[in-house]
Amino acid sequence: MIAVPLVNQSRKFSDRVAVIDHLGRHTYASIRRSALHLHTFLLPEGEADLHQSRVAFLVPPDFRYVVSQWAIWLAGGVTVPLCPQHPVAEWEYALGAVRVSQVIVSGEFIEQMSPVADQMGIRIICLDELKLGRDGDIADGNIGESDLSRNANILFTSGTTNRPKGVVTTHGNLQAQIETLVKAWDWRKEDHTLNVLPLHHTHGIVNVLCCALWSGATCEMLPKFDACQVWERLSSGEVNVFMAVPTVYGRLIGDYEQVSQKEQAQRSRSLREFRLMVSGSAALPVPVFEKWKEISGHDLLERYGMTEIGMALANPYSGERRPGTVGQALPSVETRVVDGDGRDVEPGESGELWVRGSMVFKEYFDQPEETAKSFHESWFKTGDVVCVEDGYYRIMGRQSVDIIKSGGYKISALEIEAVLRRHPAIADCAVVGVEDPEWGERVSGALILRKGQNLSMVELKEWAKEHLAHYKIPSQIQIVVDLPRNVLGKVLKPKVKELF
Ligand code: MLC
Ligand code: AMP
C-alpha cells in the first residue's frame, strides 16, 4: 500500500464525521477502512502498487466518491473521476484518452458502463458487491512518508483545439493547492461545508472536498444542485462554509426572492452566522455580489483559479474584498502579467497572467507539445488577460474567443462548431459566448444553412439534445442566423458577438 498525504492526514481526525450524505454520517475512520478494503481489489495478486496506472471511478457524489478516491491512491493508482451526468460517449473518450486500466462503478452505472469497459478491455469493479462501511477490522494502513512526485489525479479541461486534455496533477501539486487554501481561508476541523458542485472539476474536488477533509472538517454532499434544498441546508444552522460558482449564487438569490418575508428573514439570519462564503470559476457580477451582501451580510470572497493550477488569486480572508476583482496572489503563488512578447507590463496595464509555484500541474497527459506550449520556462501561461488596479487583480477575459465559460463550465467553441457542422442542413457556423446574467456566458451559434435547407430552432434543439448533450447546450443555443458565408469567415468570427 502507498502512503497518501490526505489519508495520512485523516488519522488525526478518526472519530470525527468526514462526510454526510443521503446514506448517513461517515467518520474519517470508517471511510479510511472502506478505502483500505477497496484498494485490495484494485491490486493484482501479490502486488502492492499500481505504479500510477489510471483508475476511473463513476459514483454519485456521496461517501463512495471519497472511498474510491482514497482506495485508488492507496493502491498507487491515479484517479480519473467521471461525471455521472455525461453521456456514455464522453466516458469512453476519457477512458481512452488517458488509457484507464480499471474502472470503479456503483450499482446504478453498471449496466451502462459494462459494455463500454468490456469493449475497451478495462476491468470493472462494482462497489455494491464489496459491502463498504461494514469492514470493521481491517488494518489501518501505511503512515509512512508519501512520495509527492507521484501522479495523483487527472481532470479533463477544454482547450481551443482538439478534444479535452487530461490535466495531470501530482500528490505534491494537490497538497500545495490544498494547503494554500487551508491556510489562506483558515479551514478548521469545526467547519461544516455543503458541496453542491460536480466532483469531476477542481472547484468541487479540491476547494470544497479535499480542503474540508484535510482539515478534519465535515463535508455534506447533496446529490445535485437544487436551490430550495440548498437553502434548507444553509438555513439549518449546521453549515458554516459555502463555495460555489456565480450561477449558483444567482439561482439562490432567485429562490430567496420567491419566498415569504418571514422565510427570507430566517434565511438571512442563518447566513449571518457563516464563517466563509466564496465564489469562483467565472466572473462574479457586481450586482450578484451586492445582492448577496444584502441577503447574507457577507462580502463574497471572489477568487480565481484553473484546473491546471488550483487557485492563484483571491480576495483577502481578512481585509477588503473588492467587488469585480479577484484580489491578490495567494501565498506561495508567484505571478507575472506580461505583454505579447513576454515582457512584464506596468501596473494598470492589461496583459496575460503567468503563474508559477508547486501547485502548478505536471503535464497534459500524453501531450508533450501541448504541455510545452503552455509554459514559458517554469511559468504557466494561463491565457487569461488581467490587469492589476490598486493592488487588486481584475480578470479582463480570455485571450481566445474560442473558450466559453458557461455556468462555471469551460466549453470549447471550436468543438461545438465541429459537431454542428455534422448536421446535414448546416454548411458552416461560428460559435461564441454571449454575455448572460444567469450563465455568465451563453453558448450561441451563428449558422449558414446549405442551399435550399430549412432548420427551425425546435429541430435544431432536438438534434442538439442527442449530439451536444455533454454541453447541455440544447437549451443554450439561442439564436440561429442564416448568415451569408462571406460574413462568417474566420476573420470576422470574433466580431460575430456584435451581431447578437
Ligand atoms: C444547463 N442549462 C443551461 C446551462 N446549463 N442553459 C444555458 N447555459 C448553461 N450553461 C439548462 C439545461 O439545459 C436545463 O434546461 C436547465 O438549464 C437546468 O439544467 P441542469 O443541468 O439541471 O442545470 P443545473 O443542475 O441547475 O446546473 C446549474 C449549475 C451547474 C450552475 C449548478 O451548471 C454547475 O454545477 N456548474 C458548476 C460547474 C463547475 O463546478 N465548474 C468549475 C470548473 S473548475 P431545460 O430546458 O432542459 O430545463 C474551474 C476552476 C476554478 O473553473 O477557478 O474553479
Ligand atoms: P477551468 O479550465 O474549467 O479550470 O477554468 C479556468 C478558467 O475559469 C480560468 O482560466 C478563467 O478564465 C476562469 N475563471 C476562474 N475563476 C474566475 C473568476 N473569479 N473570474 C473570472 N474568470 C474566472
Coordinates of C-alpha atoms and ligand atoms in Angstrom, one line a residue:
M1 CA 0.0 0.0 0.0
I2 CA 1.1 3.5 -0.8
A3 CA 1.4 6.3 1.7
V4 CA -1.1 9.1 0.7
P5 CA -1.0 12.6 2.2
L6 CA -4.8 13.1 2.5
V7 CA -5.2 9.6 4.0
N8 CA -2.4 10.1 6.4
Q9 CA -3.8 13.4 7.5
S10 CA -7.2 11.8 8.2
R11 CA -5.7 9.8 11.1
K12 CA -5.7 12.9 13.2
F13 CA -9.5 13.0 13.0
S14 CA -10.6 9.4 13.0
D15 CA -13.7 9.8 15.1
R16 CA -14.9 13.0 13.5
V17 CA -17.6 13.0 10.8
A18 CA -16.0 13.4 7.4
V19 CA -18.9 13.1 5.1
I20 CA -22.7 13.5 5.5
D21 CA -24.8 12.2 2.6
H22 CA -28.2 10.6 1.8
L23 CA -26.7 7.3 3.1
G24 CA -25.8 8.7 6.6
R25 CA -22.8 10.1 8.5
H26 CA -19.4 8.7 7.8
T27 CA -16.4 9.1 10.1
Y28 CA -12.8 9.5 8.9
A29 CA -12.0 6.1 10.3
S30 CA -14.9 4.4 8.5
I31 CA -14.0 6.0 5.2
R32 CA -10.4 5.1 5.6
R33 CA -11.3 1.5 6.4
S34 CA -13.6 1.2 3.4
A35 CA -10.9 2.6 1.2
L36 CA -8.3 0.1 2.6
H37 CA -10.8 -2.6 1.9
L38 CA -11.4 -1.5 -1.7
H39 CA -7.8 -0.9 -2.5
T40 CA -7.0 -4.6 -2.2
F41 CA -9.4 -5.3 -5.0
L42 CA -7.6 -2.9 -7.3
L43 CA -4.2 -4.7 -6.9
P44 CA -3.2 -7.7 -8.8
E45 CA -2.5 -10.7 -6.6
G46 CA 0.8 -10.4 -4.7
E47 CA 1.4 -6.8 -5.7
A48 CA 1.3 -3.6 -3.6
D49 CA 1.4 -0.8 -6.2
L50 CA -0.4 0.0 -9.4
H51 CA 2.6 2.1 -10.4
Q52 CA 0.5 5.1 -11.4
S53 CA -1.9 3.4 -13.8
R54 CA -5.1 5.2 -14.2
V55 CA -8.2 4.1 -12.4
A56 CA -11.5 5.8 -13.3
F57 CA -14.5 6.0 -10.9
L58 CA -18.1 6.7 -11.6
V59 CA -20.1 7.1 -8.5
P60 CA -22.7 9.5 -7.2
P61 CA -21.5 12.4 -5.0
D62 CA -21.5 10.7 -1.7
F63 CA -19.1 8.9 0.7
R64 CA -18.4 6.4 -2.1
Y65 CA -16.6 9.1 -4.0
V66 CA -14.1 9.6 -1.2
V67 CA -13.7 5.9 -0.6
S68 CA -12.9 5.3 -4.3
Q69 CA -10.6 8.3 -4.5
W70 CA -8.6 7.2 -1.4
A71 CA -8.6 3.5 -2.5
I72 CA -7.1 4.3 -5.9
W73 CA -4.4 6.4 -4.2
L74 CA -3.7 3.7 -1.6
A75 CA -3.2 1.2 -4.4
G76 CA -0.8 3.6 -6.2
G77 CA -3.2 4.5 -9.0
V78 CA -4.1 7.8 -10.5
T79 CA -7.7 8.9 -10.0
V80 CA -9.8 9.8 -13.0
P81 CA -13.3 10.9 -11.8
L82 CA -16.0 10.6 -14.4
C83 CA -19.2 12.7 -14.4
P84 CA -22.4 10.7 -13.8
Q85 CA -24.3 13.2 -16.0
H86 CA -22.2 12.8 -19.0
P87 CA -23.3 10.7 -21.9
V88 CA -21.6 7.3 -22.5
A89 CA -19.5 8.7 -25.4
E90 CA -17.8 11.1 -23.0
W91 CA -16.9 8.4 -20.5
E92 CA -15.5 6.4 -23.4
Y93 CA -13.4 9.4 -24.5
A94 CA -12.0 9.9 -21.0
L95 CA -11.2 6.2 -20.5
G96 CA -9.4 6.0 -23.9
A97 CA -7.6 9.3 -23.7
V98 CA -5.7 8.5 -20.5
R99 CA -5.6 4.7 -21.0
V100 CA -7.6 3.7 -18.0
S101 CA -6.9 0.2 -16.8
Q102 CA -9.7 -0.2 -14.3
V103 CA -13.0 1.5 -13.5
I104 CA -14.9 1.5 -10.2
V105 CA -18.6 2.0 -10.5
S106 CA -21.6 2.0 -8.2
G107 CA -24.5 -0.2 -9.0
E108 CA -26.6 2.4 -10.8
F109 CA -24.0 2.7 -13.5
I110 CA -23.0 -0.9 -14.0
E111 CA -25.4 -1.5 -16.9
Q112 CA -24.2 1.5 -18.9
M113 CA -20.6 1.0 -18.1
S114 CA -20.2 -2.7 -18.5
P115 CA -20.4 -2.9 -22.3
V116 CA -18.0 0.1 -22.6
A117 CA -15.5 -1.4 -20.3
D118 CA -15.7 -4.8 -21.9
Q119 CA -15.2 -3.4 -25.3
M120 CA -12.2 -1.4 -24.2
G121 CA -10.7 -4.2 -22.2
I122 CA -11.0 -2.3 -19.0
R123 CA -11.5 -4.2 -15.7
I124 CA -14.7 -3.1 -14.0
I125 CA -15.3 -3.2 -10.2
C126 CA -18.7 -2.9 -8.8
L127 CA -18.8 -1.2 -5.4
D128 CA -22.1 -2.6 -4.4
E129 CA -20.6 -6.1 -4.2
L130 CA -18.0 -5.0 -1.7
K131 CA -20.1 -4.1 1.3
L132 CA -18.4 -0.9 2.1
G133 CA -18.7 0.5 5.5
R134 CA -19.1 -2.9 7.1
D135 CA -15.5 -3.8 7.3
G136 CA -14.6 -3.1 10.9
D137 CA -11.3 -4.9 11.4
I138 CA -9.1 -4.0 8.5
A139 CA -5.6 -2.9 9.4
D140 CA -5.3 0.9 9.4
G141 CA -2.7 1.3 6.6
N142 CA 0.6 2.8 5.9
I143 CA 1.5 6.0 7.7
G144 CA 4.9 6.3 6.0
E145 CA 6.3 9.2 4.1
S146 CA 4.4 10.0 0.8
D147 CA 6.2 10.3 -2.5
L148 CA 4.8 13.7 -3.6
S149 CA 6.2 13.3 -7.1
R150 CA 3.8 10.5 -8.0
N151 CA 0.9 11.4 -10.2
A152 CA -2.4 11.7 -8.3
N153 CA -5.3 12.9 -10.4
I154 CA -6.4 13.6 -13.9
L155 CA -9.1 16.1 -14.8
F156 CA -10.3 17.0 -18.3
T157 CA -10.2 20.5 -19.5
S158 CA -11.3 22.0 -22.8
G159 CA -8.7 23.8 -24.9
T160 CA -9.4 25.7 -28.1
T161 CA -8.4 22.9 -30.4
N162 CA -8.9 19.1 -30.3
R163 CA -10.8 17.3 -27.6
P164 CA -10.4 18.0 -23.9
K165 CA -6.9 17.4 -22.4
G166 CA -6.1 15.4 -19.3
V167 CA -4.5 17.6 -16.7
V168 CA -2.2 15.5 -14.6
T169 CA -1.5 16.7 -11.0
T170 CA 0.9 15.0 -8.6
H171 CA 0.3 14.4 -4.9
G172 CA 2.7 17.3 -4.4
N173 CA 0.6 19.7 -6.6
L174 CA -2.6 18.6 -4.9
Q175 CA -1.1 19.1 -1.4
A176 CA 0.2 22.5 -2.4
Q177 CA -3.2 23.5 -3.7
I178 CA -5.0 22.3 -0.6
E179 CA -2.5 23.7 1.9
T180 CA -2.6 27.1 0.3
L181 CA -6.3 27.4 0.7
V182 CA -6.5 25.8 4.1
K183 CA -4.1 28.4 5.4
A184 CA -5.5 31.4 3.4
W185 CA -9.1 30.7 4.4
D186 CA -8.4 29.3 7.9
W187 CA -10.1 26.0 7.4
R188 CA -10.5 24.2 10.7
K189 CA -11.9 20.9 12.0
E190 CA -15.1 22.5 13.4
D191 CA -16.1 23.6 9.8
H192 CA -19.0 22.1 8.1
T193 CA -19.3 22.8 4.4
L194 CA -22.0 21.8 1.8
N195 CA -20.9 20.6 -1.6
V196 CA -23.3 21.2 -4.5
L197 CA -20.6 21.3 -7.2
P198 CA -19.8 18.5 -9.6
L199 CA -16.9 16.3 -8.5
H200 CA -15.1 16.0 -11.8
H201 CA -13.8 19.5 -11.6
T202 CA -11.2 21.2 -9.4
H203 CA -13.6 23.6 -7.6
G204 CA -15.7 20.8 -6.0
I205 CA -12.8 18.3 -5.6
V206 CA -10.0 20.5 -4.2
N207 CA -11.5 23.7 -2.8
V208 CA -14.5 22.1 -1.2
L209 CA -14.0 18.3 -0.6
C210 CA -10.2 18.0 -0.2
C211 CA -9.8 21.2 1.9
A212 CA -12.5 20.0 4.2
L213 CA -11.1 16.6 4.6
W214 CA -7.5 17.9 5.0
S215 CA -8.7 20.0 7.9
G216 CA -10.8 17.3 9.7
A217 CA -14.0 19.2 8.9
T218 CA -17.3 17.8 7.7
C219 CA -18.3 17.9 4.0
E220 CA -22.0 17.4 3.5
M221 CA -22.9 16.3 -0.1
L222 CA -26.1 16.8 -2.0
P223 CA -26.9 14.6 -5.0
K224 CA -27.3 17.6 -7.2
F225 CA -27.8 21.4 -7.1
D226 CA -31.3 22.3 -6.1
A227 CA -31.8 25.9 -4.9
C228 CA -34.6 25.1 -2.5
Q229 CA -32.8 22.1 -0.9
V230 CA -29.6 24.1 -0.7
W231 CA -31.4 26.9 1.2
E232 CA -32.9 24.3 3.5
R233 CA -29.4 23.1 4.4
L234 CA -27.8 26.6 4.5
S235 CA -30.5 27.6 7.0
S236 CA -30.1 24.6 9.2
G237 CA -27.6 26.3 11.5
E238 CA -25.1 23.4 10.9
V239 CA -23.3 24.6 7.7
N240 CA -20.8 27.5 8.1
V241 CA -18.7 27.4 4.9
F242 CA -20.0 27.6 1.4
M243 CA -18.4 27.8 -2.0
A244 CA -20.0 27.9 -5.4
V245 CA -19.9 29.3 -9.0
P246 CA -21.7 32.7 -9.7
T247 CA -24.6 30.9 -11.4
V248 CA -25.4 29.1 -8.2
Y249 CA -25.5 32.3 -6.2
G250 CA -27.7 33.8 -8.9
R251 CA -30.1 30.8 -8.5
L252 CA -30.1 31.1 -4.7
I253 CA -31.0 34.7 -5.0
G254 CA -33.8 33.9 -7.4
D255 CA -35.2 31.3 -4.9
Y256 CA -34.9 33.7 -2.0
E257 CA -36.9 36.3 -3.8
Q258 CA -39.7 33.9 -4.2
V259 CA -40.3 33.0 -0.5
S260 CA -42.2 34.9 2.2
Q261 CA -40.6 37.8 4.1
K262 CA -40.7 35.7 7.2
E263 CA -38.8 32.9 5.4
Q264 CA -36.4 35.5 3.9
A265 CA -35.6 36.9 7.4
Q266 CA -34.9 33.4 8.7
R267 CA -32.6 32.6 5.8
S268 CA -30.7 35.8 6.2
R269 CA -30.3 35.2 9.9
S270 CA -28.7 31.8 9.3
L271 CA -26.3 33.1 6.7
R272 CA -25.0 35.8 9.0
E273 CA -23.6 33.0 11.2
F274 CA -21.4 31.7 8.4
R275 CA -17.6 31.9 8.6
L276 CA -16.9 32.0 4.9
M277 CA -18.6 32.2 1.6
V278 CA -16.6 32.0 -1.7
S279 CA -17.4 32.5 -5.3
G280 CA -15.2 31.5 -8.3
S281 CA -14.7 29.6 -11.6
A282 CA -16.3 32.5 -13.5
A283 CA -16.6 36.3 -13.0
L284 CA -19.0 37.2 -10.2
P285 CA -21.2 40.0 -11.5
V286 CA -21.1 43.0 -9.2
P287 CA -25.0 43.1 -8.8
V288 CA -24.8 39.5 -7.5
F289 CA -22.1 40.5 -5.1
E290 CA -24.2 43.3 -3.8
K291 CA -27.5 41.4 -3.6
W292 CA -25.8 38.6 -1.8
K293 CA -24.4 41.1 0.7
E294 CA -27.9 42.5 1.3
I295 CA -29.2 39.0 1.9
S296 CA -26.4 37.5 3.9
G297 CA -24.4 40.3 5.3
H298 CA -21.3 38.8 3.6
D299 CA -18.9 40.2 1.1
L300 CA -18.5 37.1 -1.1
L301 CA -14.8 36.2 -1.3
E302 CA -14.1 36.0 -5.0
R303 CA -11.1 34.1 -6.2
Y304 CA -9.6 33.0 -9.5
G305 CA -8.2 29.6 -10.4
M306 CA -7.8 27.0 -13.1
T307 CA -7.8 23.2 -13.4
E308 CA -4.1 23.4 -14.2
I309 CA -3.0 25.5 -11.2
G310 CA -5.6 25.2 -8.5
M311 CA -6.3 28.6 -7.0
A312 CA -3.9 31.5 -7.8
L313 CA -5.6 34.8 -6.9
A314 CA -8.0 35.6 -4.1
N315 CA -9.6 38.5 -2.3
P316 CA -8.4 38.5 1.4
Y317 CA -10.0 36.4 4.1
S318 CA -9.4 39.4 6.5
G319 CA -9.4 42.7 4.8
E320 CA -11.3 44.4 1.9
R321 CA -13.0 42.2 -0.6
R322 CA -13.3 44.3 -3.7
P323 CA -16.3 43.5 -6.0
G324 CA -15.3 42.9 -9.6
T325 CA -11.8 41.8 -8.7
V326 CA -10.1 38.6 -7.6
G327 CA -7.7 40.1 -5.0
Q328 CA -4.1 39.2 -4.9
A329 CA -1.8 36.3 -5.4
L330 CA -2.3 33.6 -2.8
P331 CA 0.7 32.7 -0.5
S332 CA 3.3 30.6 -2.4
V333 CA 1.8 31.5 -5.8
E334 CA 4.1 33.6 -8.0
T335 CA 2.5 35.7 -10.7
R336 CA 3.5 37.9 -13.7
V337 CA 1.5 40.0 -16.0
V338 CA 3.1 40.1 -19.5
D339 CA 2.6 41.5 -22.9
G340 CA 2.7 39.6 -26.2
D341 CA 6.5 39.4 -26.1
G342 CA 6.6 38.0 -22.6
R343 CA 7.7 41.4 -21.0
D344 CA 6.2 42.5 -17.7
V345 CA 3.6 45.2 -18.2
E346 CA 3.3 48.3 -15.9
P347 CA 0.6 48.1 -13.1
G348 CA -2.7 49.3 -14.5
E349 CA -1.9 47.8 -18.0
S350 CA -3.5 44.6 -19.2
G351 CA -1.5 41.5 -20.0
E352 CA -1.6 37.8 -19.8
L353 CA -1.3 36.2 -16.4
W354 CA 1.5 33.8 -15.9
V355 CA 1.7 31.6 -12.8
R356 CA 4.5 29.6 -11.1
G357 CA 4.6 27.5 -7.9
S358 CA 4.4 24.0 -6.6
M359 CA 0.6 24.0 -7.2
V360 CA 1.1 24.1 -11.0
F361 CA 0.2 20.8 -12.7
K362 CA 2.8 18.5 -14.2
E363 CA 1.6 17.9 -17.7
Y364 CA -1.2 17.3 -20.2
F365 CA -1.4 13.5 -20.3
D366 CA 0.4 12.2 -23.4
Q367 CA 0.6 15.6 -25.0
P368 CA 4.2 16.9 -24.5
E369 CA 3.8 19.5 -27.2
E370 CA 0.7 21.0 -25.7
T371 CA 2.4 20.9 -22.3
A372 CA 5.5 22.7 -23.7
K373 CA 3.4 25.3 -25.5
S374 CA 1.5 26.2 -22.3
F375 CA 4.7 27.0 -20.4
H376 CA 7.4 29.7 -20.7
E377 CA 10.3 28.3 -18.8
S378 CA 8.8 27.5 -15.4
W379 CA 5.8 29.9 -15.9
F380 CA 2.4 28.5 -16.8
K381 CA 0.7 30.8 -19.3
T382 CA -3.0 30.9 -18.2
G383 CA -4.4 32.5 -21.4
D384 CA -6.4 34.9 -19.2
V385 CA -5.9 38.7 -19.6
V386 CA -5.7 40.5 -16.3
C387 CA -5.0 44.0 -15.0
V388 CA -3.7 45.0 -11.6
E389 CA -5.5 48.0 -10.3
D390 CA -4.6 49.5 -7.0
G391 CA -3.1 46.2 -5.9
Y392 CA -6.1 44.1 -6.9
Y393 CA -6.2 41.8 -9.9
R394 CA -9.1 42.2 -12.3
I395 CA -9.9 39.4 -14.9
M396 CA -10.4 41.1 -18.2
G397 CA -11.3 38.0 -20.2
R398 CA -9.7 35.2 -22.1
Q399 CA -7.1 35.7 -24.9
S400 CA -9.1 33.3 -27.1
V401 CA -12.7 33.9 -28.1
D402 CA -12.9 30.2 -28.6
I403 CA -13.1 29.5 -24.9
I404 CA -16.5 29.9 -23.3
K405 CA -17.4 29.8 -19.6
S406 CA -21.0 29.0 -19.0
G407 CA -22.4 28.1 -15.6
G408 CA -18.7 27.7 -14.5
Y409 CA -18.0 25.1 -17.1
K410 CA -15.3 25.7 -19.7
I411 CA -16.5 24.9 -23.2
S412 CA -14.6 24.9 -26.5
A413 CA -16.4 26.9 -29.2
L414 CA -14.4 25.0 -31.8
E415 CA -15.6 21.7 -30.5
I416 CA -19.2 22.7 -30.7
E417 CA -18.7 24.1 -34.2
A418 CA -17.3 20.8 -35.3
V419 CA -20.3 19.0 -34.0
L420 CA -22.8 21.5 -35.5
R421 CA -21.1 21.1 -38.9
R422 CA -22.1 17.4 -38.9
H423 CA -25.8 18.5 -39.1
P424 CA -27.0 17.8 -42.7
A425 CA -28.6 21.2 -43.1
I426 CA -25.6 23.2 -41.7
A427 CA -22.9 24.4 -44.1
D428 CA -20.9 26.4 -41.7
C429 CA -21.2 28.1 -38.3
A430 CA -19.5 30.2 -35.7
V431 CA -20.0 29.7 -32.0
V432 CA -19.3 32.3 -29.4
G433 CA -20.1 33.0 -25.8
V434 CA -22.6 35.9 -25.4
E435 CA -22.7 37.6 -22.1
D436 CA -25.6 36.4 -20.0
P437 CA -26.7 37.4 -16.5
E438 CA -27.6 33.9 -15.4
W439 CA -24.9 31.7 -17.0
G440 CA -22.0 34.2 -17.3
E441 CA -21.8 33.4 -21.0
R442 CA -24.4 31.6 -23.1
V443 CA -23.3 29.4 -26.0
S444 CA -24.6 31.0 -29.1
G445 CA -24.3 29.9 -32.7
A446 CA -24.5 31.7 -36.0
L447 CA -25.2 29.3 -38.8
I448 CA -25.1 29.2 -42.5
L449 CA -27.6 26.7 -43.9
R450 CA -27.0 24.6 -47.0
K451 CA -28.7 25.8 -50.1
G452 CA -32.4 25.0 -50.1
Q453 CA -32.4 23.7 -46.5
N454 CA -34.5 24.9 -43.6
L455 CA -33.8 24.4 -40.0
S456 CA -36.1 25.5 -37.2
M457 CA -34.9 26.3 -33.7
V458 CA -37.1 23.4 -32.4
E459 CA -35.5 21.0 -34.9
L460 CA -32.0 22.1 -34.1
K461 CA -32.6 21.8 -30.3
E462 CA -33.9 18.3 -30.8
W463 CA -30.8 17.3 -32.8
A464 CA -28.5 19.0 -30.3
K465 CA -30.1 17.1 -27.4
E466 CA -28.5 14.0 -28.8
H467 CA -25.3 15.3 -30.3
L468 CA -24.4 18.0 -27.8
A469 CA -25.8 16.5 -24.6
H470 CA -22.5 16.8 -22.8
Y471 CA -22.6 20.6 -23.2
K472 CA -26.2 20.9 -22.1
I473 CA -26.5 23.3 -24.9
P474 CA -29.8 22.2 -26.4
S475 CA -31.5 24.9 -24.4
Q476 CA -28.5 27.1 -24.5
I477 CA -28.3 27.7 -28.3
Q478 CA -30.3 30.7 -28.5
I479 CA -30.1 32.2 -32.0
V480 CA -29.9 30.8 -35.5
V481 CA -28.9 33.3 -38.0
D482 CA -28.7 32.2 -41.7
L483 CA -25.8 34.4 -42.5
P484 CA -24.2 34.8 -45.9
R485 CA -20.9 32.9 -45.9
N486 CA -18.7 35.9 -46.5
V487 CA -19.8 37.4 -43.2
L488 CA -18.8 34.3 -41.3
G489 CA -15.2 33.9 -42.2
K490 CA -12.6 33.2 -39.5
V491 CA -11.5 36.8 -39.6
L492 CA -14.9 38.1 -38.7
K493 CA -15.6 35.5 -36.1
P494 CA -14.5 37.5 -33.1
K495 CA -17.0 40.1 -34.2
V496 CA -19.9 37.7 -34.5
K497 CA -20.6 38.7 -30.9
E498 CA -21.6 42.1 -32.1
L499 CA -24.2 40.7 -34.4
F500 CA -26.3 39.5 -31.4
Ligands
MLC1 C1 -27.7 23.9 -18.1 N1 -28.6 24.6 -18.7 C2 -28.1 25.7 -19.3 C3 -26.7 25.6 -19.0 N2 -26.5 24.5 -18.2 N3 -28.6 26.7 -20.1 C4 -27.8 27.6 -20.5 N4 -26.4 27.6 -20.3 C5 -25.9 26.6 -19.5 N5 -24.6 26.6 -19.2 C6 -30.1 24.4 -18.8 C7 -30.3 22.9 -19.0 O1 -30.3 22.5 -20.4 C8 -31.7 22.8 -18.5 O2 -32.7 23.3 -19.4 C9 -31.7 23.7 -17.3 O3 -30.6 24.7 -17.6 C10 -31.3 23.0 -16.0 O4 -30.2 22.2 -16.3 P1 -29.4 21.5 -15.2 O5 -28.4 20.6 -15.7 O6 -30.3 20.9 -14.2 O7 -28.7 22.7 -14.5 P2 -28.3 22.8 -13.1 O8 -28.2 21.5 -12.5 O9 -29.3 23.7 -12.5 O10 -26.9 23.4 -13.2 C11 -26.5 24.7 -13.0 C12 -25.2 24.6 -12.2 C13 -24.2 23.8 -13.0 C14 -24.7 26.1 -12.1 C15 -25.4 24.1 -10.8 O11 -24.0 24.3 -14.2 C16 -22.9 23.6 -12.2 O12 -22.8 22.7 -11.3 N6 -21.9 24.4 -12.6 C17 -20.6 24.3 -11.9 C18 -19.5 23.9 -12.8 C19 -18.2 23.8 -12.0 O13 -18.0 23.3 -11.0 N7 -17.2 24.5 -12.6 C20 -15.9 24.6 -12.0 C21 -14.8 24.2 -13.0 S1 -13.2 24.3 -12.3 P3 -34.0 22.6 -19.7 O14 -34.6 23.5 -20.7 O15 -33.7 21.2 -20.1 O16 -34.7 22.6 -18.3 C22 -12.7 25.9 -12.6 C23 -11.5 26.4 -11.9 C24 -12.0 27.4 -10.8 O17 -13.4 26.6 -13.2 O18 -11.5 28.5 -10.8 O19 -12.8 26.9 -10.0
AMP2 P1 -11.2 25.6 -15.9 O1 -10.3 25.4 -17.1 O2 -12.5 25.0 -16.0 O3 -10.5 25.2 -14.7 O4 -11.5 27.1 -15.8 C1 -10.5 28.1 -15.5 C2 -10.9 29.4 -16.1 O5 -12.0 29.9 -15.4 C3 -9.8 30.4 -15.9 O6 -8.8 30.3 -16.9 C4 -10.7 31.7 -16.0 O7 -10.9 32.0 -17.4 C5 -12.0 31.3 -15.4 N1 -12.1 31.8 -14.0 C6 -11.9 31.2 -12.8 N2 -12.2 32.0 -11.8 C7 -12.6 33.2 -12.3 C8 -13.0 34.4 -11.8 N3 -13.2 34.6 -10.4 N4 -13.4 35.4 -12.6 C9 -13.3 35.3 -13.9 N5 -12.9 34.1 -14.5 C10 -12.5 33.1 -13.7

